[in-house]
Amino acid sequence: MPHTPGPSTWWRTAAIYQVYVRSFADGNGDGTGDLAGVRDRLPYLAGLGVEALWFTPWYVSPQADGGYDVADYRRIDPALGTLADAEKLIAEARELGLRTIVDIVPNHVSDRHPWFRAALAAAPGSPERDLFHFRPGRGPTGERPPNDWVSEFGGPAWTRTTGPDGAPGEWYLHLFAAEQPDLNWAHPAVRAEHEDILRFWCERGAAGIRIDSAALLAKDPALPDLAEGAPHPYVDRDELHDIYRSWRAVADTYGAVLIGELWLPDVERFTRYLRPDELHTAFNFDFLSCPWEPARLRRSIDTTLDAHREVGAPPTWVLANHDVTRTVTRYGRATDTGFSFAAKRFGTPTDPRLGTRRARAAALLTLALPGAVYLYQGEERGLPEADIPRERITDPMHARSGGVDPGRDGCRVPLPWEGTEPPYGFGGADTWLPQPTGWEPYTVPAQTADPHSMLALYRRALALRADLLSGAGDGEGEGLRWLDGPATPPGVLIFSRPGAGLVCAVNLAAEPCPLPAHQAVLLSSGPLDDADRLLPPDTAVWLRA
């Protein structure tokens, strides 16, 4: 049965599912996921119990960075479908009670974007080049980059152009890959273009906009070298707030939601973006990057709730996305169970059983917290990180790290749907990234047949969450109370959601612990011990208070 959409503040408590389109489902059999494949699987998503779908970029793109190098924001990449397919998908999802969030990439465009092609063809100092950051190089012949900035993917953040006569010319800025030139957000045409892009997708039914790399758009016009103690020349600059106030005015016209990707360690600076006239919500990367340690998790939860309460915004919670090592693999490590790009290396050992047990417990912990929660495709089935043969790796992070970082392809492998061998019902036999053998246990029929599977756990948890927590405080933190006392062992997190009559207990210690007082066990991430009186290690439980 389709569930009835909630009120206009749905985003404060929603469970939102991230769809990485190329790897979700293949409708035409060419080995690449597409919008037709997503439309075929909409009943699965509605049955899972989520309320909105966030789609990573589906626009025309040369795919130098997984679609985050956009050549045309108003057309769908032909490998994924057409604009008409996107409009049908948005409408059909809405009929099932699923809202659509589209991904906008404002910091940069593809080097195939018409603006940048025109800039390359134009002379230095031309209006076409003013839309980007072109500069002469340093040194006697301009042979060195204009400053010392480093790309987010490694290596210099500058690439030198070549003139029509073959002579080296100016350099252009790209905080990511060379195929992703940064836009000049001080230029009014850049601002006007993106506001029009927002209108374009809102008019086609998008309920929300996810803003990629939201803290990087504005640059110090002098483009100085990085200097310790000086304001950062391109991260979290004050000019950004005026940009997002303009975006908010557009979004409010359509009742759409703005969601920022903000990797900022300073909580006070982070929450400035969540003031009532700016973004509605932002991703909580502090929680995502936390190791499986009780003190760190509790501190992250408290800090998040306190900060969001100050600005009246709902927190968000996420365990994984298309950029990070999958939860099962991360939590199965003996050390460094958190996430950092610097820690990613080939061959890092992991214990899949331990990781799965912890991922199940983390799912109940996350889904019990106040606010909105994001679920990355495949997490609901406990998919591990896949090992990609080096010759099949597509992520630019791998090449730009000198081959040290395996990149992000391991969490982007096409989903298994049914069957006993690749492509597991995904689509074409030769999927764009190779699927491992032995993934039959992660298919939908296998997990549906097992009442103790990860999929069964998520389905039950999402249904209970919708039933119990919908009115239990919508996210500023008043809906959570820690239950500390002499009987609470070290390493155990216990909190209640008073408005829901729910208690969540998570045992991160090495030994079983007694369950807190309760009327009934609602759901547990794994078997309980001693006739349901003890909570085993790496296990979570929901109790009726």
mmCIF file with all atom_site columns, N, CA, C and O in Angstrom, residues 343-361:
data_model
loop_
_atom_site.group_PDB
_atom_site.id
_atom_site.type_symbol
_atom_site.label_atom_id
_atom_site.label_alt_id
_atom_site.label_comp_id
_atom_site.label_asym_id
_atom_site.label_entity_id
_atom_site.label_seq_id
_atom_site.pdbx_PDB_ins_code
_atom_site.Cartn_x
_atom_site.Cartn_y
_atom_site.Cartn_z
_atom_site.occupancy
_atom_site.B_iso_or_equiv
_atom_site.pdbx_formal_charge
_atom_site.auth_seq_id
_atom_site.auth_comp_id
_atom_site.auth_asym_id
_atom_site.auth_atom_id
_atom_site.pdbx_PDB_model_num
ATOM 1  N N  . ALA A 1 343 ? 43.143 7.142   5.376  1.00 0.00 ? 343 ALA A N  1
ATOM 2  C CA . ALA A 1 343 ? 43.345 5.789   5.892  1.00 0.00 ? 343 ALA A CA 1
ATOM 3  C C  . ALA A 1 343 ? 43.046 4.705   4.865  1.00 0.00 ? 343 ALA A C  1
ATOM 4  O O  . ALA A 1 343 ? 43.273 3.530   5.126  1.00 0.00 ? 343 ALA A O  1
ATOM 5  N N  . LYS A 1 344 ? 42.508 5.077   3.704  1.00 0.00 ? 344 LYS A N  1
ATOM 6  C CA . LYS A 1 344 ? 42.142 4.069   2.706  1.00 0.00 ? 344 LYS A CA 1
ATOM 7  C C  . LYS A 1 344 ? 43.393 3.513   2.025  1.00 0.00 ? 344 LYS A C  1
ATOM 8  O O  . LYS A 1 344 ? 44.195 4.254   1.483  1.00 0.00 ? 344 LYS A O  1
ATOM 9  N N  . ARG A 1 345 ? 43.533 2.196   2.064  1.00 0.00 ? 345 ARG A N  1
ATOM 10 C CA . ARG A 1 345 ? 44.655 1.537   1.415  1.00 0.00 ? 345 ARG A CA 1
ATOM 11 C C  . ARG A 1 345 ? 44.216 0.171   0.911  1.00 0.00 ? 345 ARG A C  1
ATOM 12 O O  . ARG A 1 345 ? 43.315 -0.451  1.464  1.00 0.00 ? 345 ARG A O  1
ATOM 13 N N  . PHE A 1 346 ? 44.874 -0.326  -0.106 1.00 0.00 ? 346 PHE A N  1
ATOM 14 C CA . PHE A 1 346 ? 44.601 -1.666  -0.605 1.00 0.00 ? 346 PHE A CA 1
ATOM 15 C C  . PHE A 1 346 ? 44.931 -2.704  0.470  1.00 0.00 ? 346 PHE A C  1
ATOM 16 O O  . PHE A 1 346 ? 45.893 -2.556  1.219  1.00 0.00 ? 346 PHE A O  1
ATOM 17 N N  . GLY A 1 347 ? 44.114 -3.749  0.537  1.00 0.00 ? 347 GLY A N  1
ATOM 18 C CA . GLY A 1 347 ? 44.449 -4.897  1.372  1.00 0.00 ? 347 GLY A CA 1
ATOM 19 C C  . GLY A 1 347 ? 44.277 -4.701  2.860  1.00 0.00 ? 347 GLY A C  1
ATOM 20 O O  . GLY A 1 347 ? 44.765 -5.514  3.649  1.00 0.00 ? 347 GLY A O  1
ATOM 21 N N  . THR A 1 348 ? 43.593 -3.621  3.298  1.00 0.00 ? 348 THR A N  1
ATOM 22 C CA . THR A 1 348 ? 43.367 -3.443  4.735  1.00 0.00 ? 348 THR A CA 1
ATOM 23 C C  . THR A 1 348 ? 42.485 -4.583  5.236  1.00 0.00 ? 348 THR A C  1
ATOM 24 O O  . THR A 1 348 ? 41.384 -4.782  4.726  1.00 0.00 ? 348 THR A O  1
ATOM 25 N N  . PRO A 1 349 ? 42.953 -5.378  6.212  1.00 0.00 ? 349 PRO A N  1
ATOM 26 C CA . PRO A 1 349 ? 42.173 -6.550  6.639  1.00 0.00 ? 349 PRO A CA 1
ATOM 27 C C  . PRO A 1 349 ? 40.884 -6.163  7.343  1.00 0.00 ? 349 PRO A C  1
ATOM 28 O O  . PRO A 1 349 ? 40.805 -5.126  8.018  1.00 0.00 ? 349 PRO A O  1
ATOM 29 N N  . THR A 1 350 ? 39.862 -6.989  7.181  1.00 0.00 ? 350 THR A N  1
ATOM 30 C CA . THR A 1 350 ? 38.575 -6.754  7.826  1.00 0.00 ? 350 THR A CA 1
ATOM 31 C C  . THR A 1 350 ? 37.917 -8.086  8.133  1.00 0.00 ? 350 THR A C  1
ATOM 32 O O  . THR A 1 350 ? 38.177 -9.087  7.463  1.00 0.00 ? 350 THR A O  1
ATOM 33 N N  . ASP A 1 351 ? 37.067 -8.122  9.142  1.00 0.00 ? 351 ASP A N  1
ATOM 34 C CA . ASP A 1 351 ? 36.319 -9.317  9.536  1.00 0.00 ? 351 ASP A CA 1
ATOM 35 C C  . ASP A 1 351 ? 34.859 -9.085  9.155  1.00 0.00 ? 351 ASP A C  1
ATOM 36 O O  . ASP A 1 351 ? 34.153 -8.336  9.837  1.00 0.00 ? 351 ASP A O  1
ATOM 37 N N  . PRO A 1 352 ? 34.378 -9.699  8.072  1.00 0.00 ? 352 PRO A N  1
ATOM 38 C CA . PRO A 1 352 ? 33.011 -9.419  7.609  1.00 0.00 ? 352 PRO A CA 1
ATOM 39 C C  . PRO A 1 352 ? 31.935 -9.754  8.635  1.00 0.00 ? 352 PRO A C  1
ATOM 40 O O  . PRO A 1 352 ? 30.925 -9.045  8.716  1.00 0.00 ? 352 PRO A O  1
ATOM 41 N N  . ARG A 1 353 ? 32.122 -10.801 9.421  1.00 0.00 ? 353 ARG A N  1
ATOM 42 C CA . ARG A 1 353 ? 31.096 -11.159 10.412 1.00 0.00 ? 353 ARG A CA 1
ATOM 43 C C  . ARG A 1 353 ? 31.019 -10.097 11.508 1.00 0.00 ? 353 ARG A C  1
ATOM 44 O O  . ARG A 1 353 ? 29.925 -9.692  11.910 1.00 0.00 ? 353 ARG A O  1
ATOM 45 N N  . LEU A 1 354 ? 32.180 -9.669  11.987 1.00 0.00 ? 354 LEU A N  1
ATOM 46 C CA . LEU A 1 354 ? 32.200 -8.611  13.001 1.00 0.00 ? 354 LEU A CA 1
ATOM 47 C C  . LEU A 1 354 ? 31.620 -7.331  12.425 1.00 0.00 ? 354 LEU A C  1
ATOM 48 O O  . LEU A 1 354 ? 30.802 -6.651  13.072 1.00 0.00 ? 354 LEU A O  1
ATOM 49 N N  . GLY A 1 355 ? 32.027 -6.982  11.193 1.00 0.00 ? 355 GLY A N  1
ATOM 50 C CA . GLY A 1 355 ? 31.528 -5.765  10.564 1.00 0.00 ? 355 GLY A CA 1
ATOM 51 C C  . GLY A 1 355 ? 30.028 -5.799  10.372 1.00 0.00 ? 355 GLY A C  1
ATOM 52 O O  . GLY A 1 355 ? 29.337 -4.789  10.572 1.00 0.00 ? 355 GLY A O  1
ATOM 53 N N  . THR A 1 356 ? 29.485 -6.959  9.991  1.00 0.00 ? 356 THR A N  1
ATOM 54 C CA . THR A 1 356 ? 28.040 -7.079  9.800  1.00 0.00 ? 356 THR A CA 1
ATOM 55 C C  . THR A 1 356 ? 27.307 -6.940  11.124 1.00 0.00 ? 356 THR A C  1
ATOM 56 O O  . THR A 1 356 ? 26.266 -6.265  11.202 1.00 0.00 ? 356 THR A O  1
ATOM 57 N N  . ARG A 1 357 ? 27.832 -7.555  12.157 1.00 0.00 ? 357 ARG A N  1
ATOM 58 C CA . ARG A 1 357 ? 27.182 -7.455  13.472 1.00 0.00 ? 357 ARG A CA 1
ATOM 59 C C  . ARG A 1 357 ? 27.144 -5.997  13.941 1.00 0.00 ? 357 ARG A C  1
ATOM 60 O O  . ARG A 1 357 ? 26.122 -5.510  14.437 1.00 0.00 ? 357 ARG A O  1
ATOM 61 N N  . ARG A 1 358 ? 28.249 -5.309  13.767 1.00 0.00 ? 358 ARG A N  1
ATOM 62 C CA . ARG A 1 358 ? 28.290 -3.901  14.177 1.00 0.00 ? 358 ARG A CA 1
ATOM 63 C C  . ARG A 1 358 ? 27.418 -3.030  13.274 1.00 0.00 ? 358 ARG A C  1
ATOM 64 O O  . ARG A 1 358 ? 26.765 -2.094  13.761 1.00 0.00 ? 358 ARG A O  1
ATOM 65 N N  . ALA A 1 359 ? 27.391 -3.321  11.979 1.00 0.00 ? 359 ALA A N  1
ATOM 66 C CA . ALA A 1 359 ? 26.560 -2.534  11.063 1.00 0.00 ? 359 ALA A CA 1
ATOM 67 C C  . ALA A 1 359 ? 25.080 -2.694  11.395 1.00 0.00 ? 359 ALA A C  1
ATOM 68 O O  . ALA A 1 359 ? 24.300 -1.744  11.281 1.00 0.00 ? 359 ALA A O  1
ATOM 69 N N  . ARG A 1 360 ? 24.674 -3.883  11.806 1.00 0.00 ? 360 ARG A N  1
ATOM 70 C CA . ARG A 1 360 ? 23.281 -4.098  12.213 1.00 0.00 ? 360 ARG A CA 1
ATOM 71 C C  . ARG A 1 360 ? 22.965 -3.278  13.461 1.00 0.00 ? 360 ARG A C  1
ATOM 72 O O  . ARG A 1 360 ? 21.907 -2.638  13.548 1.00 0.00 ? 360 ARG A O  1
ATOM 73 N N  . ALA A 1 361 ? 23.888 -3.277  14.423 1.00 0.00 ? 361 ALA A N  1
ATOM 74 C CA . ALA A 1 361 ? 23.674 -2.486  15.638 1.00 0.00 ? 361 ALA A CA 1
ATOM 75 C C  . ALA A 1 361 ? 23.661 -0.999  15.315 1.00 0.00 ? 361 ALA A C  1
ATOM 76 O O  . ALA A 1 361 ? 22.838 -0.235  15.841 1.00 0.00 ? 361 ALA A O  1
#
